[in-house]
Amino acid sequence: MHLTGASALVTGGASGLGAATSRRLAAAGAHVVVLDLNEELGTEFAAEIGGTFAHADVTDPAAVDAALDAAERHGPLRALVHCAGKGGTVRLVNRDGSPGDLDLYRQLIDINLVGTFNVLRLAATRMAGNEPVDGERGACVLTASVAAWEGQIGQIPYASAKAGVVGMTLVAARDLATKGIRVNTIAPGVFDTPILARFSQEIRDGLGAQVPNPARLGQPDEFAMLAQQVVENPYLNGETIRLDGAIRMSPR
Ligand SMILES: NC(=O)c1ccc[n+]([C@@H]2O[C@H](COP(=O)([O-])OP(=O)(O)OC[C@H]3O[C@@H](n4cnc5c(N)ncnc54)[C@H](O)[C@@H]3O)[C@@H](O)[C@H]2O)c1
């Protein structure tokens, strides 16, 4: 998908993997709408890359539609990179013997899985109205996690949601095939983003050392490089790509 003269929506675009991707897509010629809950960070960052900030929750249809309106004011929406997501711990049986928190489970499924469906359906609807370029109307990249296959203890909601994202990838690509819109997913391993900021340097180094090769945390720009390639490569469709230095997460 060619990005020059087009607009792109990057959710979770103010931080981490989304910010690195926003920067790359802007450098490739797209007008990037940085959608995020974090208004302060997002406004400053969008200005820095010559894009537009949209304050929205990915689960809110009206707010996401407003962000898409903002994107289309700068050219047809040709790319979506959906990075917004959130972790959180839920056990099946708590230490005190009580059952795990159902409300928190629902909340994390809502953000990570329902939010993905919401953004994908609304972005694809806009892309479907584009004039095709070399047979393509648009390209969508979703973000899962290696937790989709190797969720660690406590990651039940996150792992369920990310497995749902992996599960929707092929069917979404099939669903949108006749419209000339591709859908792929990237499943990151452990990346050095603010999501890991709550851990000490020692824990972060330890996580990096568990990666077979290269034995370090992933850099956000390594995710962004792949996201750009997935958007640009017209033959890549319906696939989930692990980007993880060959790590396979242990139970804890
Ligand atoms: N960093 C990692 O090691 C790693 C590993 C596997 C998967 N992931 C996934 O990659 C994605 C990006 O993670 P990151 O590490 O860049 O995290 P991050 O915390 O740096 O960035 C996430 C951004 O999403 C935004 N956000 C969260 N909930 C939102 C919502 N409901 N609506 C709109 N914006 C929302 C946050 O404000 C934040 O700016 C997430 O989906 C995460 O699950 C990250």
CSV table of C-alpha atoms and ligand atoms in Angstrom, one decimal:
chain,number,residue,atom,x,y,z
A,1,MET,CA,0.0,0.0,0.0
A,2,HIS,CA,1.5,3.3,-1.0
A,3,LEU,CA,1.4,5.9,1.8
A,4,THR,CA,2.2,9.1,0.0
A,5,GLY,CA,-0.8,11.4,0.1
A,6,ALA,CA,-2.7,9.0,2.3
A,7,SER,CA,-3.8,9.1,5.9
A,8,ALA,CA,-3.1,6.5,8.5
A,9,LEU,CA,-4.6,5.8,11.9
A,10,VAL,CA,-2.3,4.5,14.7
A,11,THR,CA,-4.1,3.7,17.9
A,12,GLY,CA,-2.1,3.8,21.1
A,13,GLY,CA,0.0,6.0,18.9
A,14,ALA,CA,1.3,8.3,21.7
A,15,SER,CA,3.6,5.7,23.3
A,16,GLY,CA,5.8,2.7,22.8
A,17,LEU,CA,5.2,0.6,19.7
A,18,GLY,CA,2.4,2.9,18.4
A,19,ALA,CA,4.6,6.0,18.7
A,20,ALA,CA,7.5,4.3,16.9
A,21,THR,CA,5.1,3.2,14.1
A,22,SER,CA,3.5,6.7,13.8
A,23,ARG,CA,6.9,8.2,13.3
A,24,ARG,CA,7.8,5.7,10.6
A,25,LEU,CA,4.5,6.0,8.7
A,26,ALA,CA,4.8,9.8,8.8
A,27,ALA,CA,8.3,9.6,7.4
A,28,ALA,CA,6.9,7.3,4.7
A,29,GLY,CA,4.6,10.1,3.6
A,30,ALA,CA,1.3,9.5,5.4
A,31,HIS,CA,-0.6,12.0,7.5
A,32,VAL,CA,-0.8,10.1,10.8
A,33,VAL,CA,-3.7,10.4,13.2
A,34,VAL,CA,-2.3,9.5,16.6
A,35,LEU,CA,-5.3,8.1,18.6
A,36,ASP,CA,-4.7,7.7,22.3
A,37,LEU,CA,-6.2,8.2,25.7
A,38,ASN,CA,-3.2,10.2,26.8
A,39,GLU,CA,-3.9,13.7,25.6
A,40,GLU,CA,-0.8,15.4,26.9
A,41,LEU,CA,1.6,13.0,25.4
A,42,GLY,CA,-0.4,12.5,22.2
A,43,THR,CA,-0.8,16.2,21.4
A,44,GLU,CA,2.9,16.9,21.8
A,45,PHE,CA,3.9,13.8,19.9
A,46,ALA,CA,1.5,14.3,17.0
A,47,ALA,CA,2.7,17.9,16.5
A,48,GLU,CA,6.3,16.6,16.5
A,49,ILE,CA,5.7,14.2,13.6
A,50,GLY,CA,3.4,16.6,11.7
A,51,GLY,CA,0.3,14.5,12.4
A,52,THR,CA,-3.0,15.0,14.2
A,53,PHE,CA,-3.9,13.9,17.7
A,54,ALA,CA,-7.3,12.3,18.4
A,55,HIS,CA,-8.4,11.7,22.0
A,56,ALA,CA,-10.4,8.5,21.9
A,57,ASP,CA,-11.0,5.3,23.7
A,58,VAL,CA,-10.8,2.4,21.2
A,59,THR,CA,-13.9,0.9,22.6
A,60,ASP,CA,-16.0,4.1,21.9
A,61,PRO,CA,-17.5,4.0,18.3
A,62,ALA,CA,-18.3,7.7,18.1
A,63,ALA,CA,-14.8,8.8,19.3
A,64,VAL,CA,-13.1,6.4,16.9
A,65,ASP,CA,-15.3,7.7,14.0
A,66,ALA,CA,-14.3,11.2,14.9
A,67,ALA,CA,-10.6,10.2,14.6
A,68,LEU,CA,-11.3,8.7,11.2
A,69,ASP,CA,-13.0,11.9,10.1
A,70,ALA,CA,-9.9,13.8,11.1
A,71,ALA,CA,-7.7,11.3,9.1
A,72,GLU,CA,-9.8,11.6,6.0
A,73,ARG,CA,-9.5,15.4,6.0
A,74,HIS,CA,-5.8,14.7,5.1
A,75,GLY,CA,-6.3,12.1,2.4
A,76,PRO,CA,-7.9,8.7,2.0
A,77,LEU,CA,-7.4,6.3,4.9
A,78,ARG,CA,-5.0,3.7,3.6
A,79,ALA,CA,-3.4,2.3,6.7
A,80,LEU,CA,-4.5,1.3,10.2
A,81,VAL,CA,-2.0,0.1,12.8
A,82,HIS,CA,-3.9,-0.8,16.0
A,83,CYS,CA,-1.6,-0.8,19.0
A,84,ALA,CA,-3.7,0.3,21.9
A,85,GLY,CA,-3.8,-2.3,24.6
A,86,LYS,CA,-3.5,-2.9,28.3
A,87,GLY,CA,-2.3,-5.7,30.6
A,88,GLY,CA,-3.7,-6.6,34.0
A,89,THR,CA,-3.6,-9.5,36.4
A,90,VAL,CA,-6.5,-11.9,37.1
A,91,ARG,CA,-6.2,-15.3,38.8
A,92,LEU,CA,-8.9,-18.0,38.6
A,93,VAL,CA,-8.7,-18.4,42.4
A,94,ASN,CA,-7.3,-15.6,44.5
A,95,ARG,CA,-4.8,-16.2,47.3
A,96,ASP,CA,-7.6,-15.7,49.9
A,97,GLY,CA,-9.7,-18.5,48.2
A,98,SER,CA,-12.2,-16.1,46.5
A,99,PRO,CA,-12.9,-16.5,42.8
A,100,GLY,CA,-11.0,-14.3,40.3
A,101,ASP,CA,-12.3,-10.8,39.4
A,102,LEU,CA,-15.0,-11.1,36.7
A,103,ASP,CA,-15.3,-7.3,36.2
A,104,LEU,CA,-11.6,-6.9,35.5
A,105,TYR,CA,-11.7,-9.8,33.1
A,106,ARG,CA,-14.5,-8.2,31.2
A,107,GLN,CA,-12.8,-4.8,31.2
A,108,LEU,CA,-9.5,-6.2,29.8
A,109,ILE,CA,-11.4,-8.2,27.1
A,110,ASP,CA,-13.3,-5.0,26.2
A,111,ILE,CA,-10.1,-2.9,25.7
A,112,ASN,CA,-8.0,-5.6,24.0
A,113,LEU,CA,-10.5,-7.6,22.0
A,114,VAL,CA,-13.7,-5.7,21.6
A,115,GLY,CA,-11.6,-2.5,21.0
A,116,THR,CA,-9.8,-4.3,18.2
A,117,PHE,CA,-13.0,-5.3,16.5
A,118,ASN,CA,-14.4,-1.8,16.9
A,119,VAL,CA,-11.4,0.0,15.4
A,120,LEU,CA,-11.0,-2.6,12.6
A,121,ARG,CA,-14.7,-2.5,11.5
A,122,LEU,CA,-14.8,1.3,11.5
A,123,ALA,CA,-11.4,1.8,9.7
A,124,ALA,CA,-12.3,-0.9,7.1
A,125,THR,CA,-15.6,0.8,6.4
A,126,ARG,CA,-13.7,4.0,5.5
A,127,MET,CA,-11.1,2.1,3.4
A,128,ALA,CA,-13.9,0.3,1.5
A,129,GLY,CA,-14.9,3.6,0.0
A,130,ASN,CA,-11.4,4.4,-1.3
A,131,GLU,CA,-10.4,4.3,-5.0
A,132,PRO,CA,-8.2,1.2,-5.4
A,133,VAL,CA,-4.4,1.8,-6.0
A,134,ASP,CA,-2.8,-1.2,-7.8
A,135,GLY,CA,-5.9,-3.2,-6.7
A,136,GLU,CA,-5.6,-2.2,-3.0
A,137,ARG,CA,-7.8,0.0,-0.9
A,138,GLY,CA,-6.1,-0.3,2.4
A,139,ALA,CA,-4.0,-2.3,4.9
A,140,CYS,CA,-4.7,-3.1,8.5
A,141,VAL,CA,-2.2,-4.2,11.1
A,142,LEU,CA,-3.4,-5.5,14.5
A,143,THR,CA,-1.3,-6.2,17.6
A,144,ALA,CA,-1.5,-9.4,19.5
A,145,SER,CA,1.2,-10.8,21.8
A,146,VAL,CA,3.2,-14.0,22.3
A,147,ALA,CA,0.8,-14.4,25.3
A,148,ALA,CA,-1.8,-15.5,22.8
A,149,TRP,CA,0.1,-18.9,22.8
A,150,GLU,CA,2.1,-18.7,26.1
A,151,GLY,CA,0.2,-16.7,28.5
A,152,GLN,CA,1.8,-16.5,31.9
A,153,ILE,CA,0.1,-17.1,35.2
A,154,GLY,CA,-2.2,-14.1,35.9
A,155,GLN,CA,-2.5,-13.2,32.2
A,156,ILE,CA,-5.8,-15.0,31.6
A,157,PRO,CA,-7.7,-11.9,30.3
A,158,TYR,CA,-4.8,-10.5,28.3
A,159,ALA,CA,-4.0,-13.9,26.8
A,160,SER,CA,-7.6,-14.6,26.0
A,161,ALA,CA,-8.0,-11.3,24.3
A,162,LYS,CA,-4.8,-11.6,22.3
A,163,ALA,CA,-5.7,-15.1,21.2
A,164,GLY,CA,-8.9,-13.6,20.0
A,165,VAL,CA,-7.0,-11.0,17.9
A,166,VAL,CA,-4.9,-13.9,16.4
A,167,GLY,CA,-8.2,-15.7,15.7
A,168,MET,CA,-9.8,-12.8,14.0
A,169,THR,CA,-6.9,-12.1,11.6
A,170,LEU,CA,-7.5,-14.7,8.9
A,171,VAL,CA,-11.3,-14.3,9.0
A,172,ALA,CA,-10.9,-10.6,8.8
A,173,ALA,CA,-8.6,-10.9,5.8
A,174,ARG,CA,-11.2,-13.2,4.1
A,175,ASP,CA,-14.0,-10.9,5.0
A,176,LEU,CA,-12.3,-7.9,3.5
A,177,ALA,CA,-10.7,-9.7,0.5
A,178,THR,CA,-13.2,-8.5,-2.1
A,179,LYS,CA,-12.8,-5.0,-0.9
A,180,GLY,CA,-9.0,-5.0,-1.5
A,181,ILE,CA,-8.2,-4.5,2.1
A,182,ARG,CA,-5.5,-6.7,3.8
A,183,VAL,CA,-5.4,-7.6,7.5
A,184,ASN,CA,-2.3,-8.9,9.3
A,185,THR,CA,-1.3,-9.1,13.0
A,186,ILE,CA,2.1,-8.7,14.7
A,187,ALA,CA,2.6,-10.6,18.0
A,188,PRO,CA,5.4,-9.0,19.9
A,189,GLY,CA,7.6,-10.7,22.5
A,190,VAL,CA,9.1,-8.4,25.1
A,191,PHE,CA,9.7,-4.8,24.0
A,192,ASP,CA,11.2,-1.9,25.8
A,193,THR,CA,8.2,0.4,26.1
A,194,PRO,CA,6.5,2.3,28.9
A,195,ILE,CA,4.4,-0.8,29.5
A,196,LEU,CA,7.5,-2.3,31.2
A,197,ALA,CA,8.3,0.9,33.1
A,198,ARG,CA,6.7,-0.5,36.2
A,199,PHE,CA,9.4,-3.1,36.4
A,200,SER,CA,12.9,-2.4,37.9
A,201,GLN,CA,15.9,-2.3,35.6
A,202,GLU,CA,17.0,-5.6,37.0
A,203,ILE,CA,13.7,-7.3,36.0
A,204,ARG,CA,13.9,-5.7,32.6
A,205,ASP,CA,17.4,-6.9,32.1
A,206,GLY,CA,16.3,-10.4,33.2
A,207,LEU,CA,13.5,-10.4,30.7
A,208,GLY,CA,15.9,-9.4,28.0
A,209,ALA,CA,18.3,-12.2,28.9
A,210,GLN,CA,15.5,-14.8,28.4
A,211,VAL,CA,15.4,-13.9,24.7
A,212,PRO,CA,17.5,-16.5,22.8
A,213,ASN,CA,18.8,-14.2,20.1
A,214,PRO,CA,19.3,-11.3,20.3
A,215,ALA,CA,19.4,-11.6,24.1
A,216,ARG,CA,17.7,-8.2,24.9
A,217,LEU,CA,14.4,-6.5,24.9
A,218,GLY,CA,13.0,-5.5,21.5
A,219,GLN,CA,13.2,-1.9,20.4
A,220,PRO,CA,10.0,-0.1,19.5
A,221,ASP,CA,11.4,0.8,16.1
A,222,GLU,CA,11.9,-2.9,15.3
A,223,PHE,CA,8.2,-3.3,15.7
A,224,ALA,CA,7.6,-0.2,13.6
A,225,MET,CA,9.9,-1.5,10.8
A,226,LEU,CA,7.8,-4.6,10.5
A,227,ALA,CA,4.5,-2.7,10.8
A,228,GLN,CA,5.6,-0.5,7.8
A,229,GLN,CA,6.6,-3.5,5.8
A,230,VAL,CA,3.3,-5.3,6.5
A,231,VAL,CA,1.4,-2.1,5.4
A,232,GLU,CA,3.5,-1.8,2.2
A,233,ASN,CA,3.9,-5.4,1.1
A,234,PRO,CA,0.8,-6.2,-1.1
A,235,TYR,CA,1.2,-10.0,-0.9
A,236,LEU,CA,1.2,-10.3,2.9
A,237,ASN,CA,-2.4,-11.1,4.1
A,238,GLY,CA,-4.2,-13.0,6.8
A,239,GLU,CA,-1.0,-13.7,8.7
A,240,THR,CA,0.1,-13.3,12.4
A,241,ILE,CA,3.9,-12.7,12.6
A,242,ARG,CA,5.7,-13.3,15.9
A,243,LEU,CA,8.4,-10.7,16.5
A,244,ASP,CA,10.1,-12.1,19.5
A,245,GLY,CA,13.8,-13.1,19.1
A,246,ALA,CA,12.6,-16.7,19.4
A,247,ILE,CA,11.4,-16.3,23.1
A,248,ARG,CA,8.8,-18.8,24.4
A,249,MET,CA,7.4,-17.5,27.7
A,250,SER,CA,7.6,-19.7,30.8
A,251,PRO,CA,4.6,-20.1,33.1
A,252,ARG,CA,5.8,-17.2,35.3
B,1,LIG,N1,5.8,-3.9,25.1
B,1,LIG,C1,5.7,-5.2,25.0
B,1,LIG,O1,6.5,-5.9,25.5
B,1,LIG,C2,4.5,-5.8,24.4
B,1,LIG,C3,4.5,-7.2,24.2
B,1,LIG,C4,3.4,-7.8,23.6
B,1,LIG,C5,2.3,-7.1,23.1
B,1,LIG,N2,2.3,-5.7,23.3
B,1,LIG,C6,1.2,-5.0,22.8
B,1,LIG,O2,1.6,-3.9,22.1
B,1,LIG,C7,0.6,-2.9,22.1
B,1,LIG,C8,1.4,-1.6,22.5
B,1,LIG,O3,2.0,-1.7,23.7
B,1,LIG,P1,3.2,-0.8,24.2
B,1,LIG,O4,4.2,-1.6,24.8
B,1,LIG,O5,3.6,0.2,23.2
B,1,LIG,O6,2.4,0.0,25.4
B,1,LIG,P2,2.3,1.5,25.9
B,1,LIG,O7,1.7,1.4,27.2
B,1,LIG,O8,3.7,2.1,25.7
B,1,LIG,O9,1.3,2.1,24.8
B,1,LIG,C9,0.0,1.8,24.8
B,1,LIG,C10,-0.8,3.0,24.5
B,1,LIG,O10,-2.2,2.7,24.3
B,1,LIG,C11,-3.0,3.6,24.9
B,1,LIG,N3,-4.2,3.1,25.3
B,1,LIG,C12,-4.5,2.1,26.2
B,1,LIG,N4,-5.8,1.8,26.3
B,1,LIG,C13,-6.4,2.6,25.4
B,1,LIG,C14,-7.7,2.7,24.9
B,1,LIG,N5,-8.7,2.0,25.5
B,1,LIG,N6,-8.0,3.6,23.9
B,1,LIG,C15,-7.0,4.3,23.4
B,1,LIG,N7,-5.7,4.2,23.7
B,1,LIG,C16,-5.4,3.4,24.7
B,1,LIG,C17,-2.2,4.1,26.1
B,1,LIG,O11,-2.6,5.4,26.6
B,1,LIG,C18,-0.7,4.1,25.6
B,1,LIG,O12,-0.4,5.4,25.1
B,1,LIG,C19,-0.4,-3.3,23.2
B,1,LIG,O13,-1.5,-3.8,22.5
B,1,LIG,C20,0.3,-4.4,24.0
B,1,LIG,O14,-0.6,-5.3,24.5
B,1,LIG,C21,3.4,-5.1,23.9
